[in-house]
């Protein structure tokens, strides 16, 4: 039987005519390709399938990563919220006083010192004493201020009170700020006529009182006010209140003489000038003034010869009566 017979049920080759059953033969027979479809098309379909599969796998991985990230973020946020909640609860408990630090054993109170350690009575006494001292200091400063201040209503009405308080111990002046400050060395000396225990009268030598003050001040970091200013201010007071003939000018001249006589008696008694049983009857002052040599660059010429000023003899009987009365009173009290 002819193989190419149309009535035959055998499969026709590639060159056979397309029959009505040609399109159905490929799926039934499981052939690699249908009629009229090239082999390259099959490979393209396979590539597209593999790409779709890979894309699906990538999408699945992304979805899995998204789910894992969301889960991780959720867990982290939950943990952070839990820590914040615990911290807030701890702060609230501490503010409410639930958490208190453990206190150690009670320490004894520190001992009181100063005025607080005194009894109430002594505290009142200390306060009163401080108040009195403060009032006295304020009054002294006020009087000294009125003394150095320009003339005003208070000094015109109460000038005598101010002078009685200031002179001679607290006298103030502006010589430190004067245009021509002192440029002289002044040495003040004194001698005395003494009646001895045997009734004789003798005259002592000159005692250099300025040199004594200088020796007391030299090397002393804290010299006393009397050593620095008592004799110097007393002599300046005398010179300002007397004329060139040593005659007093006004009441202040008499006060200056009295002040110098008292200073002389104190210094002579300190030096033992009268001797055992002796009494000072009269005193005499003199001063020796020497100009300070100017510096070589000034060109100023001054005399190097000292100027001596000798005062008359002054009786000290009135001062001696007061001194003897005080001495007898002290001796009587001691007996």
PDB file of C-alpha atoms in Angstrom, residues 116-323:
ATOM      1  CA  UNK A 116      26.668  82.808 119.619  1.00  0.00           C
ATOM      2  CA  UNK A 117      28.507  80.709 122.221  1.00  0.00           C
ATOM      3  CA  UNK A 118      27.838  83.291 124.958  1.00  0.00           C
ATOM      4  CA  UNK A 119      24.878  83.246 127.259  1.00  0.00           C
ATOM      5  CA  UNK A 120      21.969  85.589 126.402  1.00  0.00           C
ATOM      6  CA  UNK A 121      23.010  88.077 129.096  1.00  0.00           C
ATOM      7  CA  UNK A 122      26.547  88.340 127.768  1.00  0.00           C
ATOM      8  CA  UNK A 123      25.255  88.556 124.212  1.00  0.00           C
ATOM      9  CA  UNK A 124      23.198  91.596 125.186  1.00  0.00           C
ATOM     10  CA  UNK A 125      26.261  93.118 126.858  1.00  0.00           C
ATOM     11  CA  UNK A 126      28.385  92.539 123.741  1.00  0.00           C
ATOM     12  CA  UNK A 127      25.759  94.165 121.522  1.00  0.00           C
ATOM     13  CA  UNK A 128      25.531  97.202 123.819  1.00  0.00           C
ATOM     14  CA  UNK A 129      29.340  97.558 123.913  1.00  0.00           C
ATOM     15  CA  UNK A 130      29.548  97.392 120.112  1.00  0.00           C
ATOM     16  CA  UNK A 131      26.800  99.992 119.815  1.00  0.00           C
ATOM     17  CA  UNK A 132      28.619 102.363 122.205  1.00  0.00           C
ATOM     18  CA  UNK A 133      31.897 101.943 120.304  1.00  0.00           C
ATOM     19  CA  UNK A 134      30.143 102.548 116.969  1.00  0.00           C
ATOM     20  CA  UNK A 135      28.510 105.733 118.283  1.00  0.00           C
ATOM     21  CA  UNK A 136      31.823 107.003 119.674  1.00  0.00           C
ATOM     22  CA  UNK A 137      33.643 106.323 116.400  1.00  0.00           C
ATOM     23  CA  UNK A 138      30.934 108.046 114.367  1.00  0.00           C
ATOM     24  CA  UNK A 139      30.995 111.074 116.682  1.00  0.00           C
ATOM     25  CA  UNK A 140      34.801 111.323 116.457  1.00  0.00           C
ATOM     26  CA  UNK A 141      34.783 111.086 112.662  1.00  0.00           C
ATOM     27  CA  UNK A 142      32.023 113.676 112.464  1.00  0.00           C
ATOM     28  CA  UNK A 143      33.904 116.181 114.630  1.00  0.00           C
ATOM     29  CA  UNK A 144      37.144 115.678 112.697  1.00  0.00           C
ATOM     30  CA  UNK A 145      35.265 116.137 109.433  1.00  0.00           C
ATOM     31  CA  UNK A 146      33.772 119.408 110.674  1.00  0.00           C
ATOM     32  CA  UNK A 147      37.273 120.527 111.682  1.00  0.00           C
ATOM     33  CA  UNK A 148      38.780 120.015 108.217  1.00  0.00           C
ATOM     34  CA  UNK A 149      35.658 120.997 106.251  1.00  0.00           C
ATOM     35  CA  UNK A 150      35.110 124.560 105.002  1.00  0.00           C
ATOM     36  CA  UNK A 151      33.277 126.973 107.249  1.00  0.00           C
ATOM     37  CA  UNK A 152      29.570 126.150 107.479  1.00  0.00           C
ATOM     38  CA  UNK A 153      26.590 126.658 109.768  1.00  0.00           C
ATOM     39  CA  UNK A 154      27.564 123.865 112.174  1.00  0.00           C
ATOM     40  CA  UNK A 155      31.135 125.060 112.610  1.00  0.00           C
ATOM     41  CA  UNK A 156      29.953 128.629 113.145  1.00  0.00           C
ATOM     42  CA  UNK A 157      27.522 127.591 115.890  1.00  0.00           C
ATOM     43  CA  UNK A 158      29.520 124.763 117.490  1.00  0.00           C
ATOM     44  CA  UNK A 159      33.093 125.624 116.522  1.00  0.00           C
ATOM     45  CA  UNK A 160      34.244 125.782 120.149  1.00  0.00           C
ATOM     46  CA  UNK A 161      33.046 122.209 120.789  1.00  0.00           C
ATOM     47  CA  UNK A 162      34.855 120.975 117.686  1.00  0.00           C
ATOM     48  CA  UNK A 163      38.092 122.753 118.668  1.00  0.00           C
ATOM     49  CA  UNK A 164      37.968 121.401 122.230  1.00  0.00           C
ATOM     50  CA  UNK A 165      37.679 117.854 120.899  1.00  0.00           C
ATOM     51  CA  UNK A 166      40.242 118.118 118.098  1.00  0.00           C
ATOM     52  CA  UNK A 167      42.991 120.235 119.675  1.00  0.00           C
ATOM     53  CA  UNK A 168      45.667 119.346 120.295  1.00  0.00           C
ATOM     54  CA  UNK A 169      45.699 115.547 119.991  1.00  0.00           C
ATOM     55  CA  UNK A 170      43.606 115.182 116.811  1.00  0.00           C
ATOM     56  CA  UNK A 171      44.607 118.275 114.864  1.00  0.00           C
ATOM     57  CA  UNK A 172      44.450 117.808 111.092  1.00  0.00           C
ATOM     58  CA  UNK A 173      46.161 119.713 108.291  1.00  0.00           C
ATOM     59  CA  UNK A 174      46.840 119.481 104.583  1.00  0.00           C
ATOM     60  CA  UNK A 175      50.618 119.820 104.576  1.00  0.00           C
ATOM     61  CA  UNK A 176      51.059 116.502 102.801  1.00  0.00           C
ATOM     62  CA  UNK A 177      49.222 117.940  99.783  1.00  0.00           C
ATOM     63  CA  UNK A 178      50.652 121.465 100.004  1.00  0.00           C
ATOM     64  CA  UNK A 179      52.401 122.913  96.943  1.00  0.00           C
ATOM     65  CA  UNK A 180      55.558 123.345  99.006  1.00  0.00           C
ATOM     66  CA  UNK A 181      55.836 120.508 101.545  1.00  0.00           C
ATOM     67  CA  UNK A 182      58.228 120.751 104.474  1.00  0.00           C
ATOM     68  CA  UNK A 183      61.862 120.667 103.401  1.00  0.00           C
ATOM     69  CA  UNK A 184      63.494 121.123 106.796  1.00  0.00           C
ATOM     70  CA  UNK A 185      64.731 118.950 109.624  1.00  0.00           C
ATOM     71  CA  UNK A 186      63.594 120.322 112.981  1.00  0.00           C
ATOM     72  CA  UNK A 187      65.165 119.077 116.202  1.00  0.00           C
ATOM     73  CA  UNK A 188      63.393 120.048 119.457  1.00  0.00           C
ATOM     74  CA  UNK A 189      65.426 120.033 122.686  1.00  0.00           C
ATOM     75  CA  UNK A 190      64.618 120.838 126.328  1.00  0.00           C
ATOM     76  CA  UNK A 191      66.471 121.383 129.585  1.00  0.00           C
ATOM     77  CA  UNK A 192      65.341 122.016 133.164  1.00  0.00           C
ATOM     78  CA  UNK A 193      66.215 123.712 136.441  1.00  0.00           C
ATOM     79  CA  UNK A 194      65.929 121.159 139.194  1.00  0.00           C
ATOM     80  CA  UNK A 195      65.787 121.637 142.959  1.00  0.00           C
ATOM     81  CA  UNK A 196      67.624 118.718 144.517  1.00  0.00           C
ATOM     82  CA  UNK A 197      66.809 116.948 147.762  1.00  0.00           C
ATOM     83  CA  UNK A 198      69.509 119.055 149.497  1.00  0.00           C
ATOM     84  CA  UNK A 199      67.860 122.338 148.441  1.00  0.00           C
ATOM     85  CA  UNK A 200      70.301 123.183 145.678  1.00  0.00           C
ATOM     86  CA  UNK A 201      69.329 124.369 142.189  1.00  0.00           C
ATOM     87  CA  UNK A 202      71.049 122.824 139.208  1.00  0.00           C
ATOM     88  CA  UNK A 203      70.512 123.037 135.468  1.00  0.00           C
ATOM     89  CA  UNK A 204      70.441 119.893 133.401  1.00  0.00           C
ATOM     90  CA  UNK A 205      71.902 119.488 129.953  1.00  0.00           C
ATOM     91  CA  UNK A 206      69.897 119.609 126.735  1.00  0.00           C
ATOM     92  CA  UNK A 207      67.739 116.549 126.060  1.00  0.00           C
ATOM     93  CA  UNK A 208      67.165 115.989 122.354  1.00  0.00           C
ATOM     94  CA  UNK A 209      63.512 114.894 122.376  1.00  0.00           C
ATOM     95  CA  UNK A 210      63.332 114.580 118.575  1.00  0.00           C
ATOM     96  CA  UNK A 211      66.286 112.205 118.564  1.00  0.00           C
ATOM     97  CA  UNK A 212      64.579 110.078 121.237  1.00  0.00           C
ATOM     98  CA  UNK A 213      61.462 109.787 119.069  1.00  0.00           C
ATOM     99  CA  UNK A 214      63.597 108.949 116.048  1.00  0.00           C
ATOM    100  CA  UNK A 215      65.331 106.116 117.887  1.00  0.00           C
ATOM    101  CA  UNK A 216      61.969 104.749 119.032  1.00  0.00           C
ATOM    102  CA  UNK A 217      60.575 104.812 115.472  1.00  0.00           C
ATOM    103  CA  UNK A 218      63.666 103.499 113.667  1.00  0.00           C
ATOM    104  CA  UNK A 219      63.286  99.758 113.041  1.00  0.00           C
ATOM    105  CA  UNK A 220      59.797  99.654 114.573  1.00  0.00           C
ATOM    106  CA  UNK A 221      57.241  98.359 112.017  1.00  0.00           C
ATOM    107  CA  UNK A 222      54.312  99.675 114.086  1.00  0.00           C
ATOM    108  CA  UNK A 223      55.422 102.885 115.895  1.00  0.00           C
ATOM    109  CA  UNK A 224      52.958 104.610 118.195  1.00  0.00           C
ATOM    110  CA  UNK A 225      51.105 107.773 117.258  1.00  0.00           C
ATOM    111  CA  UNK A 226      52.717 109.716 120.119  1.00  0.00           C
ATOM    112  CA  UNK A 227      56.230 108.796 119.003  1.00  0.00           C
ATOM    113  CA  UNK A 228      55.526 110.004 115.488  1.00  0.00           C
ATOM    114  CA  UNK A 229      53.369 113.077 115.985  1.00  0.00           C
ATOM    115  CA  UNK A 230      53.045 114.250 119.599  1.00  0.00           C
ATOM    116  CA  UNK A 231      56.190 116.397 119.841  1.00  0.00           C
ATOM    117  CA  UNK A 232      56.203 117.414 116.167  1.00  0.00           C
ATOM    118  CA  UNK A 233      52.586 118.589 116.176  1.00  0.00           C
ATOM    119  CA  UNK A 234      53.024 120.357 119.525  1.00  0.00           C
ATOM    120  CA  UNK A 235      55.971 122.344 118.183  1.00  0.00           C
ATOM    121  CA  UNK A 236      54.138 123.220 114.950  1.00  0.00           C
ATOM    122  CA  UNK A 237      51.178 124.325 117.066  1.00  0.00           C
ATOM    123  CA  UNK A 238      53.426 126.595 119.124  1.00  0.00           C
ATOM    124  CA  UNK A 239      55.132 128.162 116.091  1.00  0.00           C
ATOM    125  CA  UNK A 240      51.785 128.822 114.388  1.00  0.00           C
ATOM    126  CA  UNK A 241      50.312 130.508 117.489  1.00  0.00           C
ATOM    127  CA  UNK A 242      53.334 132.729 118.417  1.00  0.00           C
ATOM    128  CA  UNK A 243      55.095 135.594 116.749  1.00  0.00           C
ATOM    129  CA  UNK A 244      58.818 135.894 116.055  1.00  0.00           C
ATOM    130  CA  UNK A 245      59.400 137.214 119.607  1.00  0.00           C
ATOM    131  CA  UNK A 246      57.781 134.085 121.103  1.00  0.00           C
ATOM    132  CA  UNK A 247      54.757 136.016 122.311  1.00  0.00           C
ATOM    133  CA  UNK A 248      51.397 134.153 122.176  1.00  0.00           C
ATOM    134  CA  UNK A 249      48.777 135.276 119.697  1.00  0.00           C
ATOM    135  CA  UNK A 250      45.316 134.731 121.124  1.00  0.00           C
ATOM    136  CA  UNK A 251      44.112 131.986 123.437  1.00  0.00           C
ATOM    137  CA  UNK A 252      45.579 129.231 121.307  1.00  0.00           C
ATOM    138  CA  UNK A 253      49.088 130.536 122.081  1.00  0.00           C
ATOM    139  CA  UNK A 254      48.563 130.016 125.804  1.00  0.00           C
ATOM    140  CA  UNK A 255      47.179 126.521 125.153  1.00  0.00           C
ATOM    141  CA  UNK A 256      50.251 125.667 123.070  1.00  0.00           C
ATOM    142  CA  UNK A 257      52.606 126.722 125.900  1.00  0.00           C
ATOM    143  CA  UNK A 258      50.715 124.597 128.414  1.00  0.00           C
ATOM    144  CA  UNK A 259      50.859 121.609 126.090  1.00  0.00           C
ATOM    145  CA  UNK A 260      54.640 121.944 125.628  1.00  0.00           C
ATOM    146  CA  UNK A 261      55.260 122.271 129.373  1.00  0.00           C
ATOM    147  CA  UNK A 262      53.352 119.047 130.055  1.00  0.00           C
ATOM    148  CA  UNK A 263      55.263 117.199 127.360  1.00  0.00           C
ATOM    149  CA  UNK A 264      58.556 118.445 128.831  1.00  0.00           C
ATOM    150  CA  UNK A 265      57.643 117.213 132.327  1.00  0.00           C
ATOM    151  CA  UNK A 266      56.627 113.785 131.021  1.00  0.00           C
ATOM    152  CA  UNK A 267      59.821 113.360 128.991  1.00  0.00           C
ATOM    153  CA  UNK A 268      62.137 114.650 131.758  1.00  0.00           C
ATOM    154  CA  UNK A 269      60.495 112.377 134.308  1.00  0.00           C
ATOM    155  CA  UNK A 270      60.906 109.438 131.928  1.00  0.00           C
ATOM    156  CA  UNK A 271      64.620 110.242 131.528  1.00  0.00           C
ATOM    157  CA  UNK A 272      65.107 110.740 135.286  1.00  0.00           C
ATOM    158  CA  UNK A 273      66.415 114.290 134.875  1.00  0.00           C
ATOM    159  CA  UNK A 274      65.453 115.450 138.411  1.00  0.00           C
ATOM    160  CA  UNK A 275      67.245 112.589 140.121  1.00  0.00           C
ATOM    161  CA  UNK A 276      66.241 110.968 143.440  1.00  0.00           C
ATOM    162  CA  UNK A 277      64.156 113.410 145.487  1.00  0.00           C
ATOM    163  CA  UNK A 278      64.569 116.241 142.949  1.00  0.00           C
ATOM    164  CA  UNK A 279      61.792 118.410 141.502  1.00  0.00           C
ATOM    165  CA  UNK A 280      61.716 120.198 138.150  1.00  0.00           C
ATOM    166  CA  UNK A 281      61.075 123.910 138.705  1.00  0.00           C
ATOM    167  CA  UNK A 282      61.462 125.447 135.249  1.00  0.00           C
ATOM    168  CA  UNK A 283      61.916 124.225 131.690  1.00  0.00           C
ATOM    169  CA  UNK A 284      63.322 125.798 128.543  1.00  0.00           C
ATOM    170  CA  UNK A 285      62.886 124.762 124.913  1.00  0.00           C
ATOM    171  CA  UNK A 286      64.982 125.376 121.857  1.00  0.00           C
ATOM    172  CA  UNK A 287      64.786 124.213 118.273  1.00  0.00           C
ATOM    173  CA  UNK A 288      67.463 123.603 115.685  1.00  0.00           C
ATOM    174  CA  UNK A 289      66.249 123.838 112.085  1.00  0.00           C
ATOM    175  CA  UNK A 290      68.357 122.673 109.137  1.00  0.00           C
ATOM    176  CA  UNK A 291      67.367 122.908 105.492  1.00  0.00           C
ATOM    177  CA  UNK A 292      67.245 119.650 103.538  1.00  0.00           C
ATOM    178  CA  UNK A 293      69.880 119.659 100.801  1.00  0.00           C
ATOM    179  CA  UNK A 294      68.182 119.833  97.376  1.00  0.00           C
ATOM    180  CA  UNK A 295      69.033 117.293  94.648  1.00  0.00           C
ATOM    181  CA  UNK A 296      71.911 118.182  92.290  1.00  0.00           C
ATOM    182  CA  UNK A 297      69.660 118.500  89.234  1.00  0.00           C
ATOM    183  CA  UNK A 298      67.353 121.123  90.794  1.00  0.00           C
ATOM    184  CA  UNK A 299      69.874 123.973  90.738  1.00  0.00           C
ATOM    185  CA  UNK A 300      68.351 125.347  93.964  1.00  0.00           C
ATOM    186  CA  UNK A 301      70.682 126.971  96.464  1.00  0.00           C
ATOM    187  CA  UNK A 302      69.852 126.866 100.198  1.00  0.00           C
ATOM    188  CA  UNK A 303      71.794 127.761 103.313  1.00  0.00           C
ATOM    189  CA  UNK A 304      73.341 124.862 105.180  1.00  0.00           C
ATOM    190  CA  UNK A 305      73.677 126.811 108.447  1.00  0.00           C
ATOM    191  CA  UNK A 306      71.175 125.671 111.115  1.00  0.00           C
ATOM    192  CA  UNK A 307      68.762 128.198 112.614  1.00  0.00           C
ATOM    193  CA  UNK A 308      68.396 128.056 116.393  1.00  0.00           C
ATOM    194  CA  UNK A 309      65.303 129.334 118.209  1.00  0.00           C
ATOM    195  CA  UNK A 310      65.521 129.470 121.993  1.00  0.00           C
ATOM    196  CA  UNK A 311      62.434 130.067 124.128  1.00  0.00           C
ATOM    197  CA  UNK A 312      62.344 131.733 127.551  1.00  0.00           C
ATOM    198  CA  UNK A 313      62.199 129.790 130.798  1.00  0.00           C
ATOM    199  CA  UNK A 314      58.745 128.579 131.794  1.00  0.00           C
ATOM    200  CA  UNK A 315      57.737 127.816 135.344  1.00  0.00           C
ATOM    201  CA  UNK A 316      56.057 124.467 135.795  1.00  0.00           C
ATOM    202  CA  UNK A 317      54.839 125.001 139.353  1.00  0.00           C
ATOM    203  CA  UNK A 318      51.166 124.610 138.376  1.00  0.00           C
ATOM    204  CA  UNK A 319      51.881 121.372 136.504  1.00  0.00           C
ATOM    205  CA  UNK A 320      54.021 120.130 139.400  1.00  0.00           C
ATOM    206  CA  UNK A 321      51.168 120.706 141.860  1.00  0.00           C
ATOM    207  CA  UNK A 322      48.913 118.536 139.806  1.00  0.00           C
ATOM    208  CA  UNK A 323      51.643 115.926 139.432  1.00  0.00           C
TER     209      UNK A 323
END
